[in-house]
One Martini backbone bead per residue (centre of mass of N, CA, C, O) as a GRO file, in nm:
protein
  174
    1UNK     BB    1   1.572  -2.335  -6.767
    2UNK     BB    2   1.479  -2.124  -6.589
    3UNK     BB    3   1.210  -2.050  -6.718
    4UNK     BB    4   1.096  -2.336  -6.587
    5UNK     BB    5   1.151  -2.301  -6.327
    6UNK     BB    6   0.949  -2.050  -6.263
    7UNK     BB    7   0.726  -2.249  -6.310
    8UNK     BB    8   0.762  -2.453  -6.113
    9UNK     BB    9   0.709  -2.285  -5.923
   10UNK     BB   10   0.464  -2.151  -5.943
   11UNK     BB   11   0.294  -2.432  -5.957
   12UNK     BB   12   0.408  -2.520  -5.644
   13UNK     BB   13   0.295  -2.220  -5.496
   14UNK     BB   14   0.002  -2.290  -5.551
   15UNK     BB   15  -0.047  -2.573  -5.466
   16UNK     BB   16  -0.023  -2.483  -5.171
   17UNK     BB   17  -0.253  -2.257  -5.175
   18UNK     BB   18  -0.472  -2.473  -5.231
   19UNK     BB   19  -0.430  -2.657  -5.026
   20UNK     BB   20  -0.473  -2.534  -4.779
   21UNK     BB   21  -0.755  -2.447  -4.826
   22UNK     BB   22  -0.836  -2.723  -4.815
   23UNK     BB   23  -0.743  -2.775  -4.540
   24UNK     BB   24  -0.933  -2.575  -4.382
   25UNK     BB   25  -1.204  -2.693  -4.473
   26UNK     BB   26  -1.179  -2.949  -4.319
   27UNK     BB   27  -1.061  -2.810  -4.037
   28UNK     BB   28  -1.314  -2.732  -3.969
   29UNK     BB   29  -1.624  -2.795  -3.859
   30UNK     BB   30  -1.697  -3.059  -4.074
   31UNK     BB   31  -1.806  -3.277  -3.949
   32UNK     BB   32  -1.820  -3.573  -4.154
   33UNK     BB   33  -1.728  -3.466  -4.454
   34UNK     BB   34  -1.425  -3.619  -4.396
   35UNK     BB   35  -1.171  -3.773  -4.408
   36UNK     BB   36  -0.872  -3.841  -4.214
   37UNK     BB   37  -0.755  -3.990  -4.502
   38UNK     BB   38  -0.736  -3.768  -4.714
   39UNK     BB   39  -0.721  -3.795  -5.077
   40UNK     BB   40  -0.542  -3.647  -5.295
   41UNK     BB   41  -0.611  -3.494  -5.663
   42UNK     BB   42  -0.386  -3.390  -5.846
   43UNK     BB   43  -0.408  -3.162  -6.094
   44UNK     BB   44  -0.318  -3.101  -6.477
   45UNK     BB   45  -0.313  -2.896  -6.790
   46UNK     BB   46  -0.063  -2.897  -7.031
   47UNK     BB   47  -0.264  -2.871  -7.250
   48UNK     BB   48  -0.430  -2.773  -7.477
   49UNK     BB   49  -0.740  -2.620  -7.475
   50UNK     BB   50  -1.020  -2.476  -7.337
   51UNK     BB   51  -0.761  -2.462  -7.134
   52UNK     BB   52  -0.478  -2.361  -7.085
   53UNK     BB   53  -0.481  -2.436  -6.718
   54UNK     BB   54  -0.482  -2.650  -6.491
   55UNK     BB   55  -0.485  -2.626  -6.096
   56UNK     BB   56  -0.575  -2.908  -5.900
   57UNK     BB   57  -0.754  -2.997  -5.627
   58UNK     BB   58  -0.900  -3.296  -5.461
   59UNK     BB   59  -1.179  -3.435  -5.220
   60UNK     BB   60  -1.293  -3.665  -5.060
   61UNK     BB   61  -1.590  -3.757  -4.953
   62UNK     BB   62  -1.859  -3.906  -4.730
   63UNK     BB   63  -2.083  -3.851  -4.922
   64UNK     BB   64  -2.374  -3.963  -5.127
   65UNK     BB   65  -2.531  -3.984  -5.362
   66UNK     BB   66  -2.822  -4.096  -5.528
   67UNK     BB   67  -2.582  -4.295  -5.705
   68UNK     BB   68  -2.344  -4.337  -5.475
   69UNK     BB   69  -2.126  -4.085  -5.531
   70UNK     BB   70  -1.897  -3.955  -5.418
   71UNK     BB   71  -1.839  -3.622  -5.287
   72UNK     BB   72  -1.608  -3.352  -5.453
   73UNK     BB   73  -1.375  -3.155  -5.389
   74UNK     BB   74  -1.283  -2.849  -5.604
   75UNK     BB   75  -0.966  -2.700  -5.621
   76UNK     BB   76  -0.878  -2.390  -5.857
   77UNK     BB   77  -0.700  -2.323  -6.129
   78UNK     BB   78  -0.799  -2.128  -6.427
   79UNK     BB   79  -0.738  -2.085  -6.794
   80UNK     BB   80  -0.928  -1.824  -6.945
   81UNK     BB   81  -1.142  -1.720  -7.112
   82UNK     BB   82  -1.407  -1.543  -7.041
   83UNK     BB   83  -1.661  -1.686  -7.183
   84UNK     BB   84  -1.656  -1.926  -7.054
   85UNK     BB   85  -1.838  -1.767  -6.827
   86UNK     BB   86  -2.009  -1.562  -6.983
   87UNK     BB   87  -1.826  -1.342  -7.040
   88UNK     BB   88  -1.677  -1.017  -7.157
   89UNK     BB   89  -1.505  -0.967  -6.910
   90UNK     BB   90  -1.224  -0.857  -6.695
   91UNK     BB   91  -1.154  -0.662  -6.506
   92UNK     BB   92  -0.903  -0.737  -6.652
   93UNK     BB   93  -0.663  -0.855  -6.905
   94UNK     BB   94  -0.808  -1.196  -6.804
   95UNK     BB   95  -0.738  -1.562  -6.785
   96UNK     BB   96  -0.802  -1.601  -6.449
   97UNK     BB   97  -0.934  -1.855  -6.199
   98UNK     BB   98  -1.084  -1.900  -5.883
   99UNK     BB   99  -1.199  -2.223  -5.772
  100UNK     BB  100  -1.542  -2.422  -5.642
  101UNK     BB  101  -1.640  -2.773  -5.634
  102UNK     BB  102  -1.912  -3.003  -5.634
  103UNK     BB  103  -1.882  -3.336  -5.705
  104UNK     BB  104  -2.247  -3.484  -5.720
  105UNK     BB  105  -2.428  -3.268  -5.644
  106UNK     BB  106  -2.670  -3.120  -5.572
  107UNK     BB  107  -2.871  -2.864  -5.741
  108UNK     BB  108  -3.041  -2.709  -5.504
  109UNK     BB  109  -2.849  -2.621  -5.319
  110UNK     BB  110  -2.694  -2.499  -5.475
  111UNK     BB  111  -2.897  -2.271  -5.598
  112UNK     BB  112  -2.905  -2.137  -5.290
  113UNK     BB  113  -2.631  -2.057  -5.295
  114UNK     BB  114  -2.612  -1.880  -5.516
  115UNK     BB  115  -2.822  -1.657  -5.417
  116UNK     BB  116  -2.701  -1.624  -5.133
  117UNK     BB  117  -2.420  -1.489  -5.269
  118UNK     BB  118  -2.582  -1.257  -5.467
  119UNK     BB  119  -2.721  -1.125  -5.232
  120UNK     BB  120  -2.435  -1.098  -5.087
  121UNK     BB  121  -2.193  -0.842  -4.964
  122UNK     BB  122  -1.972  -1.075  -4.888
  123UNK     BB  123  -1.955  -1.212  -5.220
  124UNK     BB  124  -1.866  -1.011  -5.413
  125UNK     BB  125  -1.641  -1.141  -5.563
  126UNK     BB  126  -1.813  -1.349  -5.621
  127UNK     BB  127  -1.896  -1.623  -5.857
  128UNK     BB  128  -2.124  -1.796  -6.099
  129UNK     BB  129  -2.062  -2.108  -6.276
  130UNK     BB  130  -2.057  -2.352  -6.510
  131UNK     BB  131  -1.974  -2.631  -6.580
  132UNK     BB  132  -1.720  -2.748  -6.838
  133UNK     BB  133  -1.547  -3.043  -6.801
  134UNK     BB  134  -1.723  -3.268  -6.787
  135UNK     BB  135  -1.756  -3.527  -6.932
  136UNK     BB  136  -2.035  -3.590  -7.033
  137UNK     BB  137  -2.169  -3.534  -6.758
  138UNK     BB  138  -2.240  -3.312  -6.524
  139UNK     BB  139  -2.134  -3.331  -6.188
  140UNK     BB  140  -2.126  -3.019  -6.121
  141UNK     BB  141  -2.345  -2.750  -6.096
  142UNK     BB  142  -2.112  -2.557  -6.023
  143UNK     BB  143  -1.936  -2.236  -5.958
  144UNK     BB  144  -1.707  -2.076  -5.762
  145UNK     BB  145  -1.548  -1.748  -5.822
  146UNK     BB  146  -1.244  -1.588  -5.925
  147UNK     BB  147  -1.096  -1.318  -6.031
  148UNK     BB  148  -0.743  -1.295  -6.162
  149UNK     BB  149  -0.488  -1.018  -6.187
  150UNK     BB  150  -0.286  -1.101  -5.970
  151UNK     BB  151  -0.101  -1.276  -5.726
  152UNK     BB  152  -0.251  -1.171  -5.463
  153UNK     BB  153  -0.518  -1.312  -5.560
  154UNK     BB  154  -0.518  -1.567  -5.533
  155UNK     BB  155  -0.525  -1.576  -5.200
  156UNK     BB  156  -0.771  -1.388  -5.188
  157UNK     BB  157  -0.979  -1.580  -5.329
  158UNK     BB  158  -0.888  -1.867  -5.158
  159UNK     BB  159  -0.980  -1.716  -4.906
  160UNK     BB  160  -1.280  -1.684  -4.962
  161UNK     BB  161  -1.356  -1.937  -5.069
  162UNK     BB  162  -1.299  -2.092  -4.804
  163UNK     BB  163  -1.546  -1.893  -4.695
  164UNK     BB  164  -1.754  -1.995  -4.803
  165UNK     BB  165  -1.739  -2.332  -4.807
  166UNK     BB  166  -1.784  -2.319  -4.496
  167UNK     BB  167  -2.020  -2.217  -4.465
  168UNK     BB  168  -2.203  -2.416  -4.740
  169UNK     BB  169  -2.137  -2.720  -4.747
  170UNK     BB  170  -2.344  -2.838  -4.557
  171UNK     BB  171  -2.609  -2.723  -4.775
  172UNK     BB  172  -2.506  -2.882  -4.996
  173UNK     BB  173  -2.474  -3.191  -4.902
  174UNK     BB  174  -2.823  -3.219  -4.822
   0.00000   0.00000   0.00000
């Protein structure tokens, strides 16, 4: 029993500090991006597959593509092997990143912020990868991530990534 709440607490106090990422997101100066009545989606997948587990925040934003669906911030935490996002290995013996995408957003904005991103070394933590889990056709055109090694790296990748998506957010959804 103690072995599960220690489960249940370390992903209580994730999902913790990715809600703050994303409150912090919101209430930046992004007006119009986001409802004042945000409705958060809250995901878990505690079954194997090609994730071992992902804790994830959801919300949806104001803005709508061309076929009508809203745009939704993405911020969470996932556990894979290190190839899923193409990689050969990462900095330490690890399976696990935090991450943020826009579902629905346009393709060419995200790769120019992506491409600005590996140019400058202010972004340097951060990495950009394909979406791998919507079903069907892909709706975020790509991830940005940190991988993480240990637990402080989980809020300094999420202070990052908060400090990235605050910066591009408004040049994405464009």
């Amino acid at each position: 029993m103690k072995a599960v709440r220690l489960v249940d607490d370390f992903e209580d106090e994730v999902y913790d500090r990715i809600k703050d990422t994303l409150d912090d997101i919101m209430t930046s100066e992004q007006e119009g991006l986001f409802d004042n009545n945000l409705d958060y989606d809250k995901g878990h997948n505690p079954t194997p597959g090609p994730t071992y587990g992902t804790l994830r925040f959801e919300g949806t934003m104001m803005q709508t593509n061309s076929d009508g669906n809203n745009l939704k911030l993405n911020i969470g935490l996932e556990w894979v092997e290190p190839e899923t996002q193409g990689r050969d290995e990462w900095p330490e013996p690890l399976l696990c990143y935090v991450y943020y995408k826009i579902k629905y957003a346009p393709t060419e904005p995200f790769q120019a912020v992506s491409a600005a991103t590996r140019e400058s070394n202010e972004w340097d933590a951060i990495s950009v990868g394909d979406e791998q889990w919507d079903s069907g056709q892909r709706v975020a055109p790509g991830i940005f991530y940190v991988p993480i090694v240990d637990g402080d790296d989980i809020e300094e990748g999420l202070s990052v990534l908060g400090d990235h998506c605050t910066t591009f957010v408004q040049q994405m959804v464009e």
